[in-house]
């Protein structure tokens, strides 16, 4: 409830990659996961139910995940269990 958590993912040697979310459940439109590139530009925002899905394509080998929630409804959050890369 009412939190902001930051996670960083680096995939050494990757030219591009995606993140696989085995479980993703947040309050739609209110609790969001933002994906940011190394310069801080927002690549995508996710919210709601997105179980068994992939993120947008991320160019390079780095992404910052920022999970931000309000205080009203608490969801599970997310589990990023693997990446696929080239």
XYZ file of C-alpha atoms in Angstrom, residues 1-4 24-34 45-50 66-78:
34
model
C 0.000 0.000 0.000
C 1.238 3.474 -0.973
C 4.700 2.392 -2.004
C 7.341 3.008 -4.646
C 1.196 -9.673 -12.674
C -1.745 -8.311 -10.704
C -2.098 -4.649 -9.732
C -5.050 -2.306 -9.348
C -5.796 -1.297 -12.936
C -4.867 2.315 -13.756
C -3.891 3.140 -10.153
C -0.975 0.818 -9.312
C 1.518 0.820 -12.159
C 4.797 -0.716 -13.211
C 6.857 1.638 -15.366
C 3.502 1.352 -18.227
C 1.656 -1.753 -17.116
C -1.245 -2.245 -14.716
C -4.154 -4.594 -14.116
C -4.012 -8.323 -14.778
C -1.144 -9.348 -17.059
C 9.381 1.220 -10.961
C 6.329 -0.138 -9.132
C 4.121 2.582 -7.683
C 0.908 1.975 -5.749
C -1.752 4.033 -4.022
C -3.423 3.259 -0.719
C -6.824 1.970 -1.813
C -6.626 -1.566 -3.278
C -3.660 -3.888 -2.929
C -2.936 -6.454 -5.622
C -0.388 -9.243 -5.667
C 2.263 -7.252 -7.501
C 4.394 -9.087 -10.039
